[in-house]
Amino acid sequence: MAMQKSSSGSALGPGGLDLSQAFFRSIMNAAPSSPTKRHSKISVVGAGNVGMAIAQTILTQDLTDELVLVDEIPDKVRGEMLDLQHAAAFLPRTRIQASTEYSVTEGSDLCIVTAGARQMNGESRLNLLQRNVTLFKKIIPPLVGYSPHTILLIVSNPVDVLTYVAWKLSGFPSNRVIGSGTNLDSSRFRFLIADHLDVNAQDVQAYIVGEHGDSSVALWSSISVGGVPVLSFLENQQIAYEKEMLEKIHKQVVHSAYEVISLKGYTSWAIGYSVANLARTILRDQRRVHPVSVLAKGFYHIHGGDVFLSLPAQIGRGGVLGVTNVHLTQEETQKLRDSATTILHLQNQLHI
């Protein structure tokens, strides 16, 4: 059942008479709207904590003209739609729709998938993943059917494998299927480095790559603050540092999500800002570099199969525009290849 936005207030006259013509006086000899005007539309699949944090951030940052929510629970998704609509006086003008049916997503520029099965007590990671594959078979085909030119942005976990699944199910070229990957991990990494050095996190350039998970790789060799390579600077100034401290910071990044979940039950706000940040770069063609999950085969000596994992990639209106040639040490390259192997091992056990 589709749940559209409430009727226009201009139809408040007797018998539903449209009052807009009486309320506003027409401009003489007005030209029609420009045919080049761009109307943007974002659809978010999954109205849970993550999906709604993304939707709310997209609205407050004025990133789209139309926002669509899709969820399998009718009352839940209608309630979320109404709650957002009632904030219209405090937000940029955005048309908000909600439905349990995918037809409402037609013509979307960007489809963000956050829906996923919950892990049951004692359930293996592989069984959970297979249930998510089954769920994606119900989500991805109708999305691409109604929006054949859209970009798919996958947020559901495990994000790297599910981005691969979405790519396979969609039939899209790989540049139009992106996983949120380690974009948030890298933000956490930048925050921790900035906290240690007492600087602004926006002045820190640092990437976490590979799997969004335990086998992720911190690219210490390319970290810079204010344009100054950190490790090279310390070595040139003969300032000692302990590798164990670097590993401790990386472990904090990996376990930070678990800490948030243990404290409040779920993560939402940080991933909401992270995904809205990606949406801005894509829809406004900002061509920024983000560590996101992309088809990695052939990059950084990654071979052995089609695997999605996070690499620093330039993204824009066309999706993934290219992968950055960041210099990696031999150790970092090997860890990245090991991360790819970890994902492939899990991926090869799936039935798609």
mmCIF file of C-alpha atoms in Angstrom:
data_model
loop_
_atom_site.group_PDB
_atom_site.id
_atom_site.type_symbol
_atom_site.label_atom_id
_atom_site.label_comp_id
_atom_site.label_asym_id
_atom_site.label_seq_id
_atom_site.Cartn_x
_atom_site.Cartn_y
_atom_site.Cartn_z
ATOM 1 C CA MET A 1 0.000 0.000 0.000
ATOM 2 C CA ALA A 2 1.484 3.343 -1.050
ATOM 3 C CA MET A 3 1.478 6.129 1.517
ATOM 4 C CA GLN A 4 1.845 9.404 -0.311
ATOM 5 C CA LYS A 5 2.462 12.818 1.110
ATOM 6 C CA SER A 6 -0.680 14.519 2.427
ATOM 7 C CA SER A 7 -2.772 16.400 -0.147
ATOM 8 C CA SER A 8 -1.722 19.902 -1.075
ATOM 9 C CA GLY A 9 -3.131 22.613 1.159
ATOM 10 C CA SER A 10 -4.245 24.502 -1.958
ATOM 11 C CA ALA A 11 -7.280 22.186 -2.235
ATOM 12 C CA LEU A 12 -8.987 23.602 0.882
ATOM 13 C CA GLY A 13 -11.821 25.392 -0.865
ATOM 14 C CA PRO A 14 -15.448 24.195 -1.150
ATOM 15 C CA GLY A 15 -15.560 20.775 -2.776
ATOM 16 C CA GLY A 16 -11.785 20.583 -2.832
ATOM 17 C CA LEU A 17 -11.487 23.765 -4.915
ATOM 18 C CA ASP A 18 -7.842 24.592 -5.669
ATOM 19 C CA LEU A 19 -7.149 27.892 -3.890
ATOM 20 C CA SER A 20 -3.612 28.334 -5.216
ATOM 21 C CA GLN A 21 -4.788 30.449 -8.170
ATOM 22 C CA ALA A 22 -6.731 32.739 -5.835
ATOM 23 C CA PHE A 23 -3.954 32.913 -3.253
ATOM 24 C CA PHE A 24 -1.244 33.966 -5.713
ATOM 25 C CA ARG A 25 -1.529 36.428 -8.578
ATOM 26 C CA SER A 26 0.070 35.195 -11.773
ATOM 27 C CA ILE A 27 3.136 36.901 -13.255
ATOM 28 C CA MET A 28 2.375 38.465 -16.637
ATOM 29 C CA ASN A 29 4.089 36.827 -19.633
ATOM 30 C CA ALA A 30 5.948 34.387 -17.359
ATOM 31 C CA ALA A 31 8.195 31.869 -19.077
ATOM 32 C CA PRO A 32 7.826 28.183 -18.183
ATOM 33 C CA SER A 33 10.330 26.500 -15.902
ATOM 34 C CA SER A 34 13.715 25.801 -17.418
ATOM 35 C CA PRO A 35 13.819 22.390 -19.107
ATOM 36 C CA THR A 36 17.336 21.947 -17.685
ATOM 37 C CA LYS A 37 16.119 22.198 -14.095
ATOM 38 C CA ARG A 38 17.306 19.154 -12.136
ATOM 39 C CA HIS A 39 14.903 17.457 -9.737
ATOM 40 C CA SER A 40 16.737 15.073 -7.426
ATOM 41 C CA LYS A 41 15.246 12.033 -5.721
ATOM 42 C CA ILE A 42 16.696 9.759 -3.044
ATOM 43 C CA SER A 43 15.097 6.515 -1.848
ATOM 44 C CA VAL A 44 16.022 4.907 1.477
ATOM 45 C CA VAL A 45 15.135 1.229 1.897
ATOM 46 C CA GLY A 46 14.789 0.291 5.554
ATOM 47 C CA ALA A 47 13.176 2.615 8.127
ATOM 48 C CA GLY A 48 15.122 1.348 11.124
ATOM 49 C CA ASN A 49 17.522 3.351 13.283
ATOM 50 C CA VAL A 50 20.189 3.604 10.575
ATOM 51 C CA GLY A 51 17.783 4.328 7.717
ATOM 52 C CA MET A 52 16.027 7.087 9.632
ATOM 53 C CA ALA A 53 19.286 8.675 10.802
ATOM 54 C CA ILE A 54 20.342 8.818 7.140
ATOM 55 C CA ALA A 55 16.965 10.225 6.077
ATOM 56 C CA GLN A 56 16.980 12.867 8.805
ATOM 57 C CA THR A 57 20.521 13.984 7.952
ATOM 58 C CA ILE A 58 19.723 14.157 4.227
ATOM 59 C CA LEU A 59 16.720 16.377 5.037
ATOM 60 C CA THR A 60 18.541 18.762 7.368
ATOM 61 C CA GLN A 61 21.402 19.141 4.869
ATOM 62 C CA ASP A 62 18.988 19.898 1.992
ATOM 63 C CA LEU A 63 20.439 17.232 -0.301
ATOM 64 C CA THR A 64 17.367 16.288 -2.327
ATOM 65 C CA ASP A 65 14.047 17.576 -3.661
ATOM 66 C CA GLU A 66 12.255 14.307 -2.954
ATOM 67 C CA LEU A 67 12.882 11.691 -0.263
ATOM 68 C CA VAL A 68 11.246 8.259 -0.316
ATOM 69 C CA LEU A 69 11.138 5.767 2.562
ATOM 70 C CA VAL A 70 10.465 2.072 1.922
ATOM 71 C CA ASP A 71 9.931 -0.527 4.632
ATOM 72 C CA GLU A 72 7.999 -3.772 4.980
ATOM 73 C CA ILE A 73 6.153 -2.579 8.122
ATOM 74 C CA PRO A 74 3.326 -0.245 6.971
ATOM 75 C CA ASP A 75 2.603 1.492 10.291
ATOM 76 C CA LYS A 76 6.285 2.038 11.046
ATOM 77 C CA VAL A 77 7.143 3.644 7.708
ATOM 78 C CA ARG A 78 3.960 5.775 7.650
ATOM 79 C CA GLY A 79 4.671 6.982 11.180
ATOM 80 C CA GLU A 80 8.235 7.944 10.245
ATOM 81 C CA MET A 81 6.981 9.772 7.158
ATOM 82 C CA LEU A 82 4.414 11.775 9.131
ATOM 83 C CA ASP A 83 6.917 12.596 11.863
ATOM 84 C CA LEU A 84 9.301 14.067 9.272
ATOM 85 C CA GLN A 85 6.521 15.867 7.397
ATOM 86 C CA HIS A 86 5.398 17.560 10.613
ATOM 87 C CA ALA A 87 8.840 19.183 10.836
ATOM 88 C CA ALA A 88 8.335 20.870 7.446
ATOM 89 C CA ALA A 89 8.328 24.369 8.952
ATOM 90 C CA PHE A 90 11.864 23.827 10.249
ATOM 91 C CA LEU A 91 13.368 22.108 7.201
ATOM 92 C CA PRO A 92 14.207 22.927 3.577
ATOM 93 C CA ARG A 93 11.255 22.162 1.274
ATOM 94 C CA THR A 94 11.390 18.459 0.422
ATOM 95 C CA ARG A 95 8.639 16.158 -0.780
ATOM 96 C CA ILE A 96 8.524 13.123 1.518
ATOM 97 C CA GLN A 97 6.811 9.872 0.559
ATOM 98 C CA ALA A 98 6.654 6.418 2.117
ATOM 99 C CA SER A 99 5.461 3.003 1.027
ATOM 100 C CA THR A 100 5.819 -0.728 1.392
ATOM 101 C CA GLU A 101 5.899 -0.933 -2.411
ATOM 102 C CA TYR A 102 8.906 -0.186 -4.593
ATOM 103 C CA SER A 103 6.941 1.630 -7.298
ATOM 104 C CA VAL A 104 7.208 4.773 -5.154
ATOM 105 C CA THR A 105 10.995 4.784 -5.789
ATOM 106 C CA GLU A 106 10.585 5.208 -9.544
ATOM 107 C CA GLY A 107 13.078 7.627 -11.073
ATOM 108 C CA SER A 108 15.419 7.744 -8.069
ATOM 109 C CA ASP A 109 18.873 9.214 -8.618
ATOM 110 C CA LEU A 110 20.232 7.405 -5.578
ATOM 111 C CA CYS A 111 18.911 4.316 -3.784
ATOM 112 C CA ILE A 112 20.305 3.735 -0.288
ATOM 113 C CA VAL A 113 19.786 0.235 1.115
ATOM 114 C CA THR A 114 19.950 -0.153 4.893
ATOM 115 C CA ALA A 115 17.568 -3.101 5.311
ATOM 116 C CA GLY A 116 18.990 -6.287 6.755
ATOM 117 C CA ALA A 117 18.053 -9.391 8.716
ATOM 118 C CA ARG A 118 18.763 -9.389 12.454
ATOM 119 C CA GLN A 119 21.120 -12.043 13.797
ATOM 120 C CA MET A 120 19.379 -14.660 15.926
ATOM 121 C CA ASN A 121 20.887 -16.196 19.054
ATOM 122 C CA GLY A 122 23.506 -18.772 18.120
ATOM 123 C CA GLU A 123 23.178 -18.056 14.388
ATOM 124 C CA SER A 124 26.352 -18.344 12.320
ATOM 125 C CA ARG A 125 27.617 -15.363 10.327
ATOM 126 C CA LEU A 126 27.229 -17.377 7.114
ATOM 127 C CA ASN A 127 23.581 -18.264 7.827
ATOM 128 C CA LEU A 128 22.801 -14.620 8.631
ATOM 129 C CA LEU A 129 24.485 -13.556 5.407
ATOM 130 C CA GLN A 130 22.520 -16.079 3.383
ATOM 131 C CA ARG A 131 19.258 -14.725 4.856
ATOM 132 C CA ASN A 132 20.361 -11.243 3.830
ATOM 133 C CA VAL A 133 21.008 -12.505 0.301
ATOM 134 C CA THR A 134 17.424 -13.785 0.238
ATOM 135 C CA LEU A 135 16.226 -10.380 1.435
ATOM 136 C CA PHE A 136 18.298 -8.574 -1.210
ATOM 137 C CA LYS A 137 16.675 -10.704 -3.909
ATOM 138 C CA LYS A 138 13.397 -9.012 -2.947
ATOM 139 C CA ILE A 139 14.909 -5.511 -2.772
ATOM 140 C CA ILE A 140 17.455 -4.997 -5.553
ATOM 141 C CA PRO A 141 15.538 -6.208 -8.668
ATOM 142 C CA PRO A 142 12.509 -3.944 -8.118
ATOM 143 C CA LEU A 143 14.745 -0.984 -7.242
ATOM 144 C CA VAL A 144 16.695 -1.231 -10.491
ATOM 145 C CA GLY A 145 13.514 -2.016 -12.408
ATOM 146 C CA TYR A 146 11.909 1.269 -11.361
ATOM 147 C CA SER A 147 15.165 3.276 -11.501
ATOM 148 C CA PRO A 148 17.406 1.744 -14.198
ATOM 149 C CA HIS A 149 19.786 4.722 -14.143
ATOM 150 C CA THR A 150 20.137 5.000 -10.377
ATOM 151 C CA ILE A 151 23.239 4.543 -8.239
ATOM 152 C CA LEU A 152 22.980 1.895 -5.537
ATOM 153 C CA LEU A 153 24.560 2.765 -2.180
ATOM 154 C CA ILE A 154 24.638 -0.265 0.128
ATOM 155 C CA VAL A 155 24.850 0.287 3.893
ATOM 156 C CA SER A 156 23.555 -3.074 5.203
ATOM 157 C CA ASN A 157 26.161 -5.269 6.908
ATOM 158 C CA PRO A 158 28.336 -7.119 6.127
ATOM 159 C CA VAL A 159 28.559 -4.273 3.641
ATOM 160 C CA ASP A 160 31.361 -5.544 1.384
ATOM 161 C CA VAL A 161 29.765 -8.911 0.609
ATOM 162 C CA LEU A 162 26.272 -7.413 0.298
ATOM 163 C CA THR A 163 27.581 -4.774 -2.112
ATOM 164 C CA TYR A 164 28.884 -7.646 -4.253
ATOM 165 C CA VAL A 165 25.461 -9.339 -3.961
ATOM 166 C CA ALA A 166 23.691 -6.117 -4.989
ATOM 167 C CA TRP A 167 26.028 -5.761 -7.975
ATOM 168 C CA LYS A 168 25.295 -9.312 -9.114
ATOM 169 C CA LEU A 169 21.537 -8.960 -8.655
ATOM 170 C CA SER A 170 21.337 -5.531 -10.309
ATOM 171 C CA GLY A 171 23.223 -6.275 -13.515
ATOM 172 C CA PHE A 172 24.645 -2.747 -13.227
ATOM 173 C CA PRO A 173 28.167 -1.777 -14.259
ATOM 174 C CA SER A 174 30.362 -1.853 -11.152
ATOM 175 C CA ASN A 175 30.789 1.946 -11.020
ATOM 176 C CA ARG A 176 27.086 2.331 -10.145
ATOM 177 C CA VAL A 177 27.136 0.012 -7.117
ATOM 178 C CA ILE A 178 28.925 1.398 -4.046
ATOM 179 C CA GLY A 179 29.187 0.219 -0.459
ATOM 180 C CA SER A 180 29.472 2.681 2.436
ATOM 181 C CA GLY A 181 32.533 0.624 3.382
ATOM 182 C CA THR A 182 35.131 2.244 5.632
ATOM 183 C CA ASN A 183 34.018 5.843 5.106
ATOM 184 C CA LEU A 184 32.854 5.927 8.734
ATOM 185 C CA ASP A 185 35.834 3.870 9.972
ATOM 186 C CA SER A 186 38.125 6.469 8.403
ATOM 187 C CA SER A 187 36.214 9.265 10.127
ATOM 188 C CA ARG A 188 36.706 7.500 13.467
ATOM 189 C CA PHE A 189 40.393 7.049 12.586
ATOM 190 C CA ARG A 190 40.795 10.757 11.805
ATOM 191 C CA PHE A 191 39.058 11.679 15.061
ATOM 192 C CA LEU A 192 41.372 9.495 17.162
ATOM 193 C CA ILE A 193 44.517 10.815 15.444
ATOM 194 C CA ALA A 194 43.284 14.388 15.826
ATOM 195 C CA ASP A 195 42.544 13.710 19.487
ATOM 196 C CA HIS A 196 46.073 12.418 20.048
ATOM 197 C CA LEU A 197 47.655 15.399 18.279
ATOM 198 C CA ASP A 198 45.146 17.987 19.559
ATOM 199 C CA VAL A 199 44.245 19.219 16.064
ATOM 200 C CA ASN A 200 41.046 19.541 14.043
ATOM 201 C CA ALA A 201 39.982 16.227 12.480
ATOM 202 C CA GLN A 202 39.300 18.043 9.195
ATOM 203 C CA ASP A 203 43.043 18.737 8.921
ATOM 204 C CA VAL A 204 43.855 15.026 9.172
ATOM 205 C CA GLN A 205 44.086 12.931 6.006
ATOM 206 C CA ALA A 206 43.920 9.249 6.923
ATOM 207 C CA TYR A 207 42.301 6.135 5.480
ATOM 208 C CA ILE A 208 41.120 2.786 6.718
ATOM 209 C CA VAL A 209 40.800 0.409 3.734
ATOM 210 C CA GLY A 210 39.891 -3.218 3.080
ATOM 211 C CA GLU A 211 37.035 -4.943 4.860
ATOM 212 C CA HIS A 212 34.591 -2.967 6.947
ATOM 213 C CA GLY A 213 35.392 -5.215 9.871
ATOM 214 C CA ASP A 214 38.134 -6.971 11.763
ATOM 215 C CA SER A 215 40.526 -7.366 8.808
ATOM 216 C CA SER A 216 40.522 -3.668 7.885
ATOM 217 C CA VAL A 217 43.856 -1.997 7.169
ATOM 218 C CA ALA A 218 45.081 1.331 8.553
ATOM 219 C CA LEU A 219 47.237 3.156 5.995
ATOM 220 C CA TRP A 220 49.719 4.679 8.429
ATOM 221 C CA SER A 221 52.295 5.405 5.722
ATOM 222 C CA SER A 222 50.037 7.969 4.006
ATOM 223 C CA ILE A 223 48.672 9.833 7.058
ATOM 224 C CA SER A 224 49.192 13.584 6.956
ATOM 225 C CA VAL A 225 48.201 16.529 9.140
ATOM 226 C CA GLY A 226 47.989 19.898 7.458
ATOM 227 C CA GLY A 227 49.798 18.427 4.449
ATOM 228 C CA VAL A 228 52.710 17.088 6.559
ATOM 229 C CA PRO A 229 53.256 13.280 6.341
ATOM 230 C CA VAL A 230 53.200 12.252 9.998
ATOM 231 C CA LEU A 231 55.460 9.187 10.101
ATOM 232 C CA SER A 232 58.050 10.697 7.721
ATOM 233 C CA PHE A 233 58.120 13.847 9.854
ATOM 234 C CA LEU A 234 58.689 11.863 13.045
ATOM 235 C CA GLU A 235 61.494 9.866 11.434
ATOM 236 C CA ASN A 236 63.174 12.958 9.968
ATOM 237 C CA GLN A 237 63.005 14.699 13.334
ATOM 238 C CA GLN A 238 64.257 11.485 15.000
ATOM 239 C CA ILE A 239 61.201 11.436 17.236
ATOM 240 C CA ALA A 240 60.554 7.931 18.548
ATOM 241 C CA TYR A 241 57.116 6.374 18.322
ATOM 242 C CA GLU A 242 55.871 2.921 19.233
ATOM 243 C CA LYS A 243 54.220 0.734 16.627
ATOM 244 C CA GLU A 244 52.109 -0.750 19.414
ATOM 245 C CA MET A 245 50.522 2.669 19.929
ATOM 246 C CA LEU A 246 49.586 2.815 16.248
ATOM 247 C CA GLU A 247 48.026 -0.644 16.455
ATOM 248 C CA LYS A 248 46.125 0.380 19.578
ATOM 249 C CA ILE A 249 44.545 3.302 17.710
ATOM 250 C CA HIS A 250 43.519 0.980 14.847
ATOM 251 C CA LYS A 251 41.973 -1.477 17.317
ATOM 252 C CA GLN A 252 39.990 1.399 18.829
ATOM 253 C CA VAL A 253 38.612 2.133 15.362
ATOM 254 C CA VAL A 254 37.620 -1.509 14.793
ATOM 255 C CA HIS A 255 35.952 -1.869 18.202
ATOM 256 C CA SER A 256 34.359 1.588 18.439
ATOM 257 C CA ALA A 257 31.107 0.464 16.818
ATOM 258 C CA TYR A 258 30.871 -2.455 19.250
ATOM 259 C CA GLU A 259 31.318 -0.022 22.128
ATOM 260 C CA VAL A 260 28.504 2.225 20.900
ATOM 261 C CA ILE A 261 26.233 -0.797 20.412
ATOM 262 C CA SER A 262 27.003 -2.087 23.913
ATOM 263 C CA LEU A 263 26.132 1.320 25.379
ATOM 264 C CA LYS A 264 23.027 2.400 23.420
ATOM 265 C CA GLY A 265 22.019 -0.773 21.591
ATOM 266 C CA TYR A 266 22.785 0.339 18.032
ATOM 267 C CA THR A 267 24.748 2.861 15.964
ATOM 268 C CA SER A 268 22.897 5.512 14.002
ATOM 269 C CA TRP A 269 24.072 9.134 14.019
ATOM 270 C CA ALA A 270 27.643 8.669 12.793
ATOM 271 C CA ILE A 271 26.578 6.363 9.950
ATOM 272 C CA GLY A 272 23.783 8.822 9.145
ATOM 273 C CA TYR A 273 26.273 11.650 8.667
ATOM 274 C CA SER A 274 28.691 9.380 6.804
ATOM 275 C CA VAL A 275 26.113 8.231 4.251
ATOM 276 C CA ALA A 276 24.680 11.747 3.815
ATOM 277 C CA ASN A 277 28.257 12.871 3.133
ATOM 278 C CA LEU A 278 28.481 10.262 0.355
ATOM 279 C CA ALA A 279 25.060 11.281 -1.006
ATOM 280 C CA ARG A 280 26.204 14.904 -1.230
ATOM 281 C CA THR A 281 29.356 13.938 -3.142
ATOM 282 C CA ILE A 282 27.402 11.763 -5.572
ATOM 283 C CA LEU A 283 24.387 13.970 -6.314
ATOM 284 C CA ARG A 284 26.361 17.221 -6.477
ATOM 285 C CA ASP A 285 29.162 15.629 -8.483
ATOM 286 C CA GLN A 286 31.796 16.866 -6.066
ATOM 287 C CA ARG A 287 34.308 14.247 -7.264
ATOM 288 C CA ARG A 288 35.751 13.846 -3.769
ATOM 289 C CA VAL A 289 37.852 10.897 -2.620
ATOM 290 C CA HIS A 290 36.145 8.584 -0.130
ATOM 291 C CA PRO A 291 37.179 5.159 1.172
ATOM 292 C CA VAL A 292 34.157 3.187 -0.064
ATOM 293 C CA SER A 293 33.523 -0.391 -1.079
ATOM 294 C CA VAL A 294 34.206 -0.826 -4.798
ATOM 295 C CA LEU A 295 35.022 -3.686 -7.148
ATOM 296 C CA ALA A 296 38.685 -4.082 -6.189
ATOM 297 C CA LYS A 297 39.867 -6.739 -8.626
ATOM 298 C CA GLY A 298 43.029 -5.563 -10.375
ATOM 299 C CA PHE A 299 43.831 -2.775 -7.916
ATOM 300 C CA TYR A 300 46.742 -3.022 -5.469
ATOM 301 C CA HIS A 301 47.582 -6.583 -6.656
ATOM 302 C CA ILE A 302 44.154 -7.901 -5.632
ATOM 303 C CA HIS A 303 43.311 -10.936 -7.772
ATOM 304 C CA GLY A 304 41.538 -14.238 -7.401
ATOM 305 C CA GLY A 305 37.924 -13.178 -7.936
ATOM 306 C CA ASP A 306 35.410 -10.340 -7.989
ATOM 307 C CA VAL A 307 35.535 -8.806 -4.544
ATOM 308 C CA PHE A 308 34.233 -5.526 -3.151
ATOM 309 C CA LEU A 309 36.248 -3.822 -0.426
ATOM 310 C CA SER A 310 37.097 -0.266 0.530
ATOM 311 C CA LEU A 311 39.703 1.685 -1.421
ATOM 312 C CA PRO A 312 40.181 5.467 -1.662
ATOM 313 C CA ALA A 313 37.941 6.184 -4.657
ATOM 314 C CA GLN A 314 36.853 9.332 -6.439
ATOM 315 C CA ILE A 315 33.063 9.433 -6.651
ATOM 316 C CA GLY A 316 30.557 11.744 -8.290
ATOM 317 C CA ARG A 317 27.354 11.785 -10.313
ATOM 318 C CA GLY A 318 28.556 8.836 -12.361
ATOM 319 C CA GLY A 319 29.255 6.753 -9.263
ATOM 320 C CA VAL A 320 32.826 5.504 -8.900
ATOM 321 C CA LEU A 321 35.027 7.574 -11.208
ATOM 322 C CA GLY A 322 38.360 5.998 -10.316
ATOM 323 C CA VAL A 323 40.546 4.525 -7.579
ATOM 324 C CA THR A 324 43.311 6.697 -6.115
ATOM 325 C CA ASN A 325 46.908 5.545 -6.534
ATOM 326 C CA VAL A 326 47.860 5.812 -2.872
ATOM 327 C CA HIS A 327 51.362 4.519 -2.146
ATOM 328 C CA LEU A 328 51.213 1.475 0.128
ATOM 329 C CA THR A 329 54.076 -0.196 1.918
ATOM 330 C CA GLN A 330 54.654 -3.905 1.281
ATOM 331 C CA GLU A 331 53.129 -4.688 4.659
ATOM 332 C CA GLU A 332 50.006 -2.625 3.921
ATOM 333 C CA THR A 333 49.632 -4.236 0.487
ATOM 334 C CA GLN A 334 49.840 -7.712 1.990
ATOM 335 C CA LYS A 335 47.299 -6.878 4.709
ATOM 336 C CA LEU A 336 44.946 -5.516 2.032
ATOM 337 C CA ARG A 337 45.276 -8.706 -0.003
ATOM 338 C CA ASP A 338 44.643 -10.753 3.160
ATOM 339 C CA SER A 339 41.509 -8.686 3.786
ATOM 340 C CA ALA A 340 40.322 -9.446 0.243
ATOM 341 C CA THR A 341 40.937 -13.162 0.854
ATOM 342 C CA THR A 342 38.840 -13.020 4.044
ATOM 343 C CA ILE A 343 35.902 -11.512 2.153
ATOM 344 C CA LEU A 344 36.240 -13.898 -0.799
ATOM 345 C CA HIS A 345 36.244 -16.918 1.524
ATOM 346 C CA LEU A 346 32.861 -15.882 2.934
ATOM 347 C CA GLN A 347 31.525 -14.767 -0.434
ATOM 348 C CA ASN A 348 32.333 -18.070 -2.154
ATOM 349 C CA GLN A 349 30.084 -19.945 0.280
ATOM 350 C CA LEU A 350 26.979 -17.984 -0.741
ATOM 351 C CA HIS A 351 24.177 -19.091 -3.041
ATOM 352 C CA ILE A 352 23.114 -16.085 -5.126
#
